[in-house]
Rosetta silent file (secondary structure, phi, psi, omega in degrees, C-alpha in Angstrom):
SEQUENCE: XXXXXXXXXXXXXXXXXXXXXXXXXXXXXXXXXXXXXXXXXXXXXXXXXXXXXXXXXXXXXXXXXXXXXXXXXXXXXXXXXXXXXXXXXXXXXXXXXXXXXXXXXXXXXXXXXXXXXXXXXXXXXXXXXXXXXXXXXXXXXXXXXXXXXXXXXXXXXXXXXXXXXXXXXXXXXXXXXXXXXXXXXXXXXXXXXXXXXXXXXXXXXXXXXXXXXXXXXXXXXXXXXXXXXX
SCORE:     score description
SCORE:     0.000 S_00000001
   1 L     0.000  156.297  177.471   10.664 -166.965  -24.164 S_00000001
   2 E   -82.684  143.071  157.066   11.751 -169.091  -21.078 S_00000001
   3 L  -109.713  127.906 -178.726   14.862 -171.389  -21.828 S_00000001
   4 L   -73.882  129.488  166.206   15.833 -174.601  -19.539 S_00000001
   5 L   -90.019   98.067 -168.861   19.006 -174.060  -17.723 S_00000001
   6 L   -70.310  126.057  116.734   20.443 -177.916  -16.689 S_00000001
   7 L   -72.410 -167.830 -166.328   22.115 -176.497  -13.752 S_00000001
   8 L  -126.535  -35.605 -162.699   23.746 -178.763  -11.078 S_00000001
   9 L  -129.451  -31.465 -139.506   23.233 -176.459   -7.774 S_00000001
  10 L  -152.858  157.261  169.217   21.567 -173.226   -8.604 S_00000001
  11 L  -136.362  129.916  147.884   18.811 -171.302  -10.898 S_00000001
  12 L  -113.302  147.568 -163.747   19.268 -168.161  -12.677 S_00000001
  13 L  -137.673  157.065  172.565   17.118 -165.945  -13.702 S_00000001
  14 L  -138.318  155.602  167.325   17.177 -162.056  -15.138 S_00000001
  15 L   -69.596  156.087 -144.477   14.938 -159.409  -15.324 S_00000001
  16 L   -85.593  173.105  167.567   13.847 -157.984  -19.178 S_00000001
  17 L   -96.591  167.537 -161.693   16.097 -155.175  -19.999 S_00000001
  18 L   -53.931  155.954 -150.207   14.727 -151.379  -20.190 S_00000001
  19 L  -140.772  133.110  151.385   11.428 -151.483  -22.130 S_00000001
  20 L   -54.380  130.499  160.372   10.467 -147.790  -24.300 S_00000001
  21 H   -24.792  -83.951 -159.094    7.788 -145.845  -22.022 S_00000001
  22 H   -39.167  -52.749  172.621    5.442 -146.594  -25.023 S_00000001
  23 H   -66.458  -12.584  141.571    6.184 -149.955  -25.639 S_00000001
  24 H   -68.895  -32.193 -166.804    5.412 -150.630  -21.842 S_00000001
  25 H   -63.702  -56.308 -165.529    2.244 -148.952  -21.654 S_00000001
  26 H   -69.375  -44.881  166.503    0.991 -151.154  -24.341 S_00000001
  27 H   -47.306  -50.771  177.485    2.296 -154.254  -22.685 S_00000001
  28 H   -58.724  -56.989  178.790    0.255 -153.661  -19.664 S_00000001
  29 H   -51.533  -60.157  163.550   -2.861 -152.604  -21.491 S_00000001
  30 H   -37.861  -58.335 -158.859   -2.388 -156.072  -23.938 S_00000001
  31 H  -111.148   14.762  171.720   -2.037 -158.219  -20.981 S_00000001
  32 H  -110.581  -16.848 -171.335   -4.139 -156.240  -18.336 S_00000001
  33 L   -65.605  142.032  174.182   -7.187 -155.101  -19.986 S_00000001
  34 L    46.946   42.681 -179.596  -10.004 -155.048  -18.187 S_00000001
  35 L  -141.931 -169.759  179.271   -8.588 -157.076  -15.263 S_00000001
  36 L   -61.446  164.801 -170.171   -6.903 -155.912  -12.011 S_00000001
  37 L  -157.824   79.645 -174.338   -3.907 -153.335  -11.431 S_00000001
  38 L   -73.492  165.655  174.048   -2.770 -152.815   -7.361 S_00000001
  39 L    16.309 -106.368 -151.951   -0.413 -149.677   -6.579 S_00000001
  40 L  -122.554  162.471  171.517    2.057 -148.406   -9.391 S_00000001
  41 L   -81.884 -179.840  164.464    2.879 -150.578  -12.334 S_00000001
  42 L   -50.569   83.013 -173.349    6.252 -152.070  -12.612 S_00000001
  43 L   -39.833  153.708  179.277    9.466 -150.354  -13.790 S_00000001
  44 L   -70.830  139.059 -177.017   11.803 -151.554  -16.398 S_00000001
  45 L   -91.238  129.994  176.019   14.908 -153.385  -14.503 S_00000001
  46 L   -71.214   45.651  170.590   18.223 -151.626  -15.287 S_00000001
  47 L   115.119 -168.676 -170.528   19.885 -155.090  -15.892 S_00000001
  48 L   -66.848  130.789  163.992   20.571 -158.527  -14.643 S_00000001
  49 L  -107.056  158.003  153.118   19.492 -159.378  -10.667 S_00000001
  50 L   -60.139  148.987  164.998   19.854 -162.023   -8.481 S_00000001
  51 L   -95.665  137.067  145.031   16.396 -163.576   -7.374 S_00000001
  52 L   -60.764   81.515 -157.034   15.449 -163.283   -4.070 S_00000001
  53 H   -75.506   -9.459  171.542   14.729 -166.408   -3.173 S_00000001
  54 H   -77.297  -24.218  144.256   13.411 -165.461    0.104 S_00000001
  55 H   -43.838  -72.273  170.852   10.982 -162.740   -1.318 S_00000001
  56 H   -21.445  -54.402 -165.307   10.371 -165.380   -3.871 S_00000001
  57 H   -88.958  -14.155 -175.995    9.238 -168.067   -1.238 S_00000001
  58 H  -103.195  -15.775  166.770    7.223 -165.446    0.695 S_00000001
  59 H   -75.811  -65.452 -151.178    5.147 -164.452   -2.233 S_00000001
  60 H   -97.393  -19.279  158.428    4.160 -167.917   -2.875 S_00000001
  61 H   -77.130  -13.109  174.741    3.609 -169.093    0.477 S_00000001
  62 H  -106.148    2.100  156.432    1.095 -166.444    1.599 S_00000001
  63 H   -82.452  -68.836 -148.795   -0.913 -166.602   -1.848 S_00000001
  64 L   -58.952  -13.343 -172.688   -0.959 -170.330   -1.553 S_00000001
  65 L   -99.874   14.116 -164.664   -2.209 -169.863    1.900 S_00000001
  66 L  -106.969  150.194 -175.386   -5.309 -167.595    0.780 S_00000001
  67 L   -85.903  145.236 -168.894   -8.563 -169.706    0.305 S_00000001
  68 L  -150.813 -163.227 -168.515   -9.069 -170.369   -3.318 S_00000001
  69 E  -111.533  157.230 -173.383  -10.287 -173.618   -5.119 S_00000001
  70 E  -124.097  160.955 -148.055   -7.822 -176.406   -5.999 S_00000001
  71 E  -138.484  140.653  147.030   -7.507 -178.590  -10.085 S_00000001
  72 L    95.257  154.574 -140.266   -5.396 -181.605  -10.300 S_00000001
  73 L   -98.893  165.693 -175.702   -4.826 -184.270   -8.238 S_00000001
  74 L   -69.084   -2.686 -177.875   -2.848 -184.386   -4.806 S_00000001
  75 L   -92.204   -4.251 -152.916   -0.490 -186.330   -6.655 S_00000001
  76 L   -90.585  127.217 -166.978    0.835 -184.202   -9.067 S_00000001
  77 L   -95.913   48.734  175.959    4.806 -182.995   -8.287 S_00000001
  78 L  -148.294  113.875 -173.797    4.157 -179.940  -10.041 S_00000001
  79 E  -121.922  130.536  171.931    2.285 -177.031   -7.749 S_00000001
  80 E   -96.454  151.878  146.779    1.026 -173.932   -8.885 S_00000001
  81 L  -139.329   94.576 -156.020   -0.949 -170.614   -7.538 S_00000001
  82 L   -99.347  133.582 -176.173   -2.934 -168.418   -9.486 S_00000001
  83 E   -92.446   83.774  175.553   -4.536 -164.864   -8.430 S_00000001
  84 E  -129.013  165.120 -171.325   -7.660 -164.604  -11.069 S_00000001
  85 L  -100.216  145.469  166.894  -11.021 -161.974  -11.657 S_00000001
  86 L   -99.470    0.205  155.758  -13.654 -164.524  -12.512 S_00000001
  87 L  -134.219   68.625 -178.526  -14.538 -162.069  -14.872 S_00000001
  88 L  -102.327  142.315 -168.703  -11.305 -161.587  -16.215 S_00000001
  89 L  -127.951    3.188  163.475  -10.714 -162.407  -19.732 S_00000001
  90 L  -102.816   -3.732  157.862   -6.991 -162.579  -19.698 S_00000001
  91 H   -81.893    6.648 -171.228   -7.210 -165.273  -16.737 S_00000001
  92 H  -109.161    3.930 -179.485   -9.858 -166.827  -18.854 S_00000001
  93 H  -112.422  -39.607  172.590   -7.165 -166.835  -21.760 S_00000001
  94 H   -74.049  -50.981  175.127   -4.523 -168.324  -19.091 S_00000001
  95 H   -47.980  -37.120 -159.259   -7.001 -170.860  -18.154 S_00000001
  96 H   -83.725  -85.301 -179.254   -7.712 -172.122  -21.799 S_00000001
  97 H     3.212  -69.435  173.928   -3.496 -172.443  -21.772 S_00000001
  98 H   -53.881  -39.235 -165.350   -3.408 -174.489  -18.786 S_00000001
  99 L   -61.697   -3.328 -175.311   -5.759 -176.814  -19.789 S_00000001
 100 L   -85.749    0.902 -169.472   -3.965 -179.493  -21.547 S_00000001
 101 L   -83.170  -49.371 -106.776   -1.719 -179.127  -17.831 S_00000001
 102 L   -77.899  -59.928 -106.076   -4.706 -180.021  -15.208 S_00000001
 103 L  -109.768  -16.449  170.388   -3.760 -183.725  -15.045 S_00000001
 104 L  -112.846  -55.221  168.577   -0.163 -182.696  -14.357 S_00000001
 105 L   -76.557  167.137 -175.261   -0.315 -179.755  -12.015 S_00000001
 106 E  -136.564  130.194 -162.622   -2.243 -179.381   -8.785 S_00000001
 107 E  -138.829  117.326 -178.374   -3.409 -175.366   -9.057 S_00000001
 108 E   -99.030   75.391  172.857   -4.577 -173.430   -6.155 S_00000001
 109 E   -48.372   86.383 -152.752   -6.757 -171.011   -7.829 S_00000001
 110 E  -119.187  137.380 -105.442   -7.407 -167.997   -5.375 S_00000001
 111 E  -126.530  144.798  150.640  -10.731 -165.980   -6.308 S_00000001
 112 L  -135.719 -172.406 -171.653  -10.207 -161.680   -5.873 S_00000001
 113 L  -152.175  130.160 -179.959  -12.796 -159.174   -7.189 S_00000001
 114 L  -110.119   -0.999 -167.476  -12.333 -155.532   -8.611 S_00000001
 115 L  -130.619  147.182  160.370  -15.946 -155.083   -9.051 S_00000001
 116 H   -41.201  -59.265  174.578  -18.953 -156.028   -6.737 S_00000001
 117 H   -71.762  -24.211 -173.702  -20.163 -158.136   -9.346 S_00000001
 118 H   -77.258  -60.006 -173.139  -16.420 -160.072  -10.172 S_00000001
 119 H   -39.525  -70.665 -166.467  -16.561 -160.099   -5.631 S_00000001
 120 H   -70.832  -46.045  167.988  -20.273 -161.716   -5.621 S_00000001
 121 H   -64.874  -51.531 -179.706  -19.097 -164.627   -8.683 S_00000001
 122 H   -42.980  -33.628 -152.086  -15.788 -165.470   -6.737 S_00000001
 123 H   -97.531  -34.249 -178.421  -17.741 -166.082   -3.714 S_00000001
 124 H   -83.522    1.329  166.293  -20.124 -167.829   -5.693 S_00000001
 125 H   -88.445  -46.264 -156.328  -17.376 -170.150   -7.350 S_00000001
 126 H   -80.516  -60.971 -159.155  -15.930 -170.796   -3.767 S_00000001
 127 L   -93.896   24.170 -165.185  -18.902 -171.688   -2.257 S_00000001
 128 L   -95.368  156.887 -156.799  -20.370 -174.138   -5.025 S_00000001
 129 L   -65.675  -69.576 -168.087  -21.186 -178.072   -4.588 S_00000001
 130 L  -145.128  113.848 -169.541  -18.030 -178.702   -6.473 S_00000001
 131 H   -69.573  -24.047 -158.726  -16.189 -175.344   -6.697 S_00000001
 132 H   -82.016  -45.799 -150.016  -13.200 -176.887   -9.678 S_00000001
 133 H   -60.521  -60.153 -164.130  -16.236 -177.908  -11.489 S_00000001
 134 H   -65.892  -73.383 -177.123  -18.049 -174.056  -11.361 S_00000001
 135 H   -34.481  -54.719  149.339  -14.458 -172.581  -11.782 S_00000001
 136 H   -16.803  -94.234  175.629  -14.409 -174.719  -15.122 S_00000001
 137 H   -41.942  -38.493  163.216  -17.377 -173.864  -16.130 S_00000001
 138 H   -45.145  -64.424 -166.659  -17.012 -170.157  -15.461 S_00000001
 139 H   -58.903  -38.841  174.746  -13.950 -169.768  -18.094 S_00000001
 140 L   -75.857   62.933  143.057  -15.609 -172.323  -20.548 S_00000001
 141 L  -149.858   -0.834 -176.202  -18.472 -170.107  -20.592 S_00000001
 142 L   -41.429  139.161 -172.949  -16.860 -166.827  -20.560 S_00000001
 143 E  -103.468  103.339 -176.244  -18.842 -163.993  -22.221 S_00000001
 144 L   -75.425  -41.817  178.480  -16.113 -162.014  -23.792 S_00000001
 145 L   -45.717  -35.887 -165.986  -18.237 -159.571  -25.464 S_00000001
 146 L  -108.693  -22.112 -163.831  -19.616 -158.581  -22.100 S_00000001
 147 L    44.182   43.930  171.227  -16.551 -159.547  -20.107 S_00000001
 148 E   -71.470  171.754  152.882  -18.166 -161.424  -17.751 S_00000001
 149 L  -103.019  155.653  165.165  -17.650 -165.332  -16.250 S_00000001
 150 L   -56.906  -17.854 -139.934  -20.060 -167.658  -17.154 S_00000001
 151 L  -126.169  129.652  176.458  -20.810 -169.125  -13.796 S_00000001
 152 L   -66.379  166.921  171.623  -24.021 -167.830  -12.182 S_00000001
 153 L   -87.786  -47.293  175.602  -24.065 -165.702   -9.073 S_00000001
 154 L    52.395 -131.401 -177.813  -26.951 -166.415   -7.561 S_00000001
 155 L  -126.519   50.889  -50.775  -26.858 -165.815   -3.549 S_00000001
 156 L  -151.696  141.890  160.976  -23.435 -166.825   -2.537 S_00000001
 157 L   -83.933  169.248 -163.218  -22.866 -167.108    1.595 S_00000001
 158 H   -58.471  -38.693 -175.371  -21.663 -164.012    3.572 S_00000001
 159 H   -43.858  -50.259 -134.608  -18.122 -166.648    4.260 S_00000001
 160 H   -79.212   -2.960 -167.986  -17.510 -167.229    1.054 S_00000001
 161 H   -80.870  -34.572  166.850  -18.171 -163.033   -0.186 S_00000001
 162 H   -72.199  -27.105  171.778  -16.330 -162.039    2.808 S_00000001
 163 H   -32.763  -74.026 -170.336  -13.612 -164.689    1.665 S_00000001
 164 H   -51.721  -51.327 -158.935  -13.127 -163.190   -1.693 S_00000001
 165 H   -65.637  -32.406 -166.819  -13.105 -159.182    0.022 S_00000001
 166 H   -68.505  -54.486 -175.679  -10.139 -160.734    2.483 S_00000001
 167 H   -49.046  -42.800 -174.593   -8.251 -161.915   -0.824 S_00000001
 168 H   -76.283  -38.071  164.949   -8.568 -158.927   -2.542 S_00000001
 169 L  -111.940   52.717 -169.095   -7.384 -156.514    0.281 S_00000001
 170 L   -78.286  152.564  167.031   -4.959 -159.481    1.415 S_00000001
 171 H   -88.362  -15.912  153.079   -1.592 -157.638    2.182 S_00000001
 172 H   -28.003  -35.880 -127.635    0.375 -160.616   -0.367 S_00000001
 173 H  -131.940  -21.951  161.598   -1.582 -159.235   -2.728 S_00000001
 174 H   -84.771   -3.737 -179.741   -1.115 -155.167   -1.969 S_00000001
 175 H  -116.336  -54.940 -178.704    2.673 -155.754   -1.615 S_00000001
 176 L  -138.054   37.832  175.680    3.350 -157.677   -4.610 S_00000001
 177 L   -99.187  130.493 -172.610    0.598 -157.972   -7.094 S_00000001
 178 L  -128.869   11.557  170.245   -0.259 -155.329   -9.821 S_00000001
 179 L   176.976  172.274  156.181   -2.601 -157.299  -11.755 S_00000001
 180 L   -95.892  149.937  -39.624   -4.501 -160.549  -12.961 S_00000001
 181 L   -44.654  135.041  165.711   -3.352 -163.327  -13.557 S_00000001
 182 L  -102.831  178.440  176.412   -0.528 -163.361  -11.482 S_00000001
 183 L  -167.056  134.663  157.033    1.078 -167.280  -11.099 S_00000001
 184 E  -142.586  161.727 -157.604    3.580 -168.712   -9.136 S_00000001
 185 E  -139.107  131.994  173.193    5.034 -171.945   -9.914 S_00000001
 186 E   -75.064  103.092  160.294    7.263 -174.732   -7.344 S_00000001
 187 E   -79.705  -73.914  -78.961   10.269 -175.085   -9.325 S_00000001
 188 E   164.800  137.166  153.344   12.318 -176.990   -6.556 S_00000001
 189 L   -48.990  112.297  174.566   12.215 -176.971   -2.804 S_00000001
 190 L    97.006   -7.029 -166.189   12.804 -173.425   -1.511 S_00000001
 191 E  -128.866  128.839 -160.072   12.943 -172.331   -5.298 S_00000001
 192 E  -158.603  153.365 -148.080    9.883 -170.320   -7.024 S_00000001
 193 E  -153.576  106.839  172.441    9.125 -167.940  -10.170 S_00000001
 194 E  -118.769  135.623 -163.635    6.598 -165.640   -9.784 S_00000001
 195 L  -164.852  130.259 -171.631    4.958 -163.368  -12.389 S_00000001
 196 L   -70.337  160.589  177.858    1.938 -161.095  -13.392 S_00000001
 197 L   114.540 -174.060  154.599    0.408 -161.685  -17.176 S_00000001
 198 L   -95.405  102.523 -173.961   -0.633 -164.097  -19.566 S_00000001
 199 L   -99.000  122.153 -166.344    2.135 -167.070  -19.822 S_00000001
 200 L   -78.984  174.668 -168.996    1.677 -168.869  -23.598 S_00000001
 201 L   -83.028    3.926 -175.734    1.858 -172.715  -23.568 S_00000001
 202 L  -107.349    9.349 -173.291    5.767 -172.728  -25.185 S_00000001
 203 L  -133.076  -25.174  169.634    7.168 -171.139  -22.138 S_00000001
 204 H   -72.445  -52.103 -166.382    4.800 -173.050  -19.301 S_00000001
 205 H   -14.913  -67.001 -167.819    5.237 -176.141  -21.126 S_00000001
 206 H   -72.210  -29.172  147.962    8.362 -176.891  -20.229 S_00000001
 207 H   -84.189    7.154  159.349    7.922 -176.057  -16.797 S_00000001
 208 H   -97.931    1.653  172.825    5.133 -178.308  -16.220 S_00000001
 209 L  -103.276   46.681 -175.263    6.852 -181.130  -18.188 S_00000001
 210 L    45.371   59.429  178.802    9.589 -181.620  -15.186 S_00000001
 211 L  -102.119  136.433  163.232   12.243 -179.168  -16.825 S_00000001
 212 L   -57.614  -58.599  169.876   13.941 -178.014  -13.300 S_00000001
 213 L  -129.445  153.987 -172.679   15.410 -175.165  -13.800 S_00000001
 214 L  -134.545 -177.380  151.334   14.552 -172.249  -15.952 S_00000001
 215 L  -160.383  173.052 -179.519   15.471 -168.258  -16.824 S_00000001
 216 E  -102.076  119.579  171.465   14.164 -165.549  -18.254 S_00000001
 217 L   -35.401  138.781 -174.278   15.164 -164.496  -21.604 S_00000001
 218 L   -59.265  -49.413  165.711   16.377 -160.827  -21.200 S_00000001
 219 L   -81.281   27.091  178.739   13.341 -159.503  -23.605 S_00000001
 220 L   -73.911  116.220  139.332   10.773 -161.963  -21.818 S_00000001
 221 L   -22.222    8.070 -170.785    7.489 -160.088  -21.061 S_00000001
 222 L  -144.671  144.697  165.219    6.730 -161.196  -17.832 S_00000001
 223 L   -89.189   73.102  139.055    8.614 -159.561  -14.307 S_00000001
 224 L    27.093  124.049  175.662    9.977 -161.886  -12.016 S_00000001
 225 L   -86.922  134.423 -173.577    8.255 -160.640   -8.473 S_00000001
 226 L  -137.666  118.062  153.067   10.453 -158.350   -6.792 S_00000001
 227 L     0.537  114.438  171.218    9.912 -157.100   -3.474 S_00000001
 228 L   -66.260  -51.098 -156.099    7.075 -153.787   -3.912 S_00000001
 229 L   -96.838    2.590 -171.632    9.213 -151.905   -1.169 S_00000001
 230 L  -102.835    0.000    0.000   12.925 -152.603   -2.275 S_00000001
């Protein structure tokens, strides 16, 4: 679980400690099935790191810069960006999470596709009369059985279908994404906590209820984003 850290100056955070081969495998599969996976998966971190807050800051400024759809009002001091499959069913399990959040965060949803058909719904979420509305309505309609989104497809235009294909082979997103949902979250100016998975509502909570600073429990389930090339 995440714990709040009052600090005065600084946030620390650590990476989980070595994870059994098996007991990774399964982690990935739990919080990855049937949703995206880029390059190799993640390795277990051989102990506590420093964050990089400049990796940190570069990962969240060039997903936040990818066109997606945006949830909560311009007012809201708490900014998010999430990397979802519209027919993903663990962003459609991260979605359900969020929702008692909208009204407090302002969430920059940004649409990729692993399938033709996931590619052709993103575009067709993007380019709708009121895209938060469709984006809703996809997850509240989610077909799990089928693993589909709810939100028709229809004929989508060539922007928004080339949109989604740009997101999806964005290089943000080949350097340091290995799956859906990924999310990064504004703790602070200059300071940001980025991380692939499903995040339950006892560990966002607190960072969407103004808690400042955070860390990661040593056995937390979720990676910290770390540089793909270091």
């Amino acid at each position: 679980m995440i714990y709040p850290a009052l600090l005065e100056k600084e946030f620390s955070m650590q990476y989980f400690l070595p994870i059994p081969t098996v007991l990774s495998i399964l982690l990935v599969i739990v919080s990855l099935s049937g949703c995206a996976q880029f390059l190799d998966q993640p390795g277990s971190a051989d102990g506590p790191h420093p964050v990089d807050w400049a990796v940190q800051k570069d990962f969240y400024t060039r997903l936040m810069a990818l066109p997606g759809i945006d949830t909560g009002s311009v007012y809201c001091d708490r900014h998010m960006v999430i990397l979802f499959d519209p027919d993903c069913p663990a962003c459609t399990e991260q979605w359900r999470i969020l929702q008692p959040y909208f009204t407090r965060a302002r969430i920059h949803w940004v649409p990729i596709g692993m399938t033709e058909t996931s590619i052709q719904r993103g575009a067709a979420l993007l380019a709708a009369i009121n895209p938060s509305a469709a984006l809703f309505a996809n997850f509240d309609r989610f077909d799990s059985s089928g693993q589909t989104g709810g939100y028709p497809i229809g004929d989508p235009p060539q922007w928004a279908v080339e949109n989604v294909r740009a997101n999806t082979q964005s290089a943000v997103v080949r350097e340091y994404i290995w799956g859906t949902p990924t999310l990064g979250i504004e703790l602070a100016p200059d300071r940001y906590f980025g991380f692939t998975g499903v995040m339950p509502a006892d560990e966002i909570g607190p960072i969407l209820n103004s808690v400042r600073f955070i860390r990661a429990a040593p056995n937390h389930g979720f990676m910290a984003i770390k540089h793909r090339h270091h």
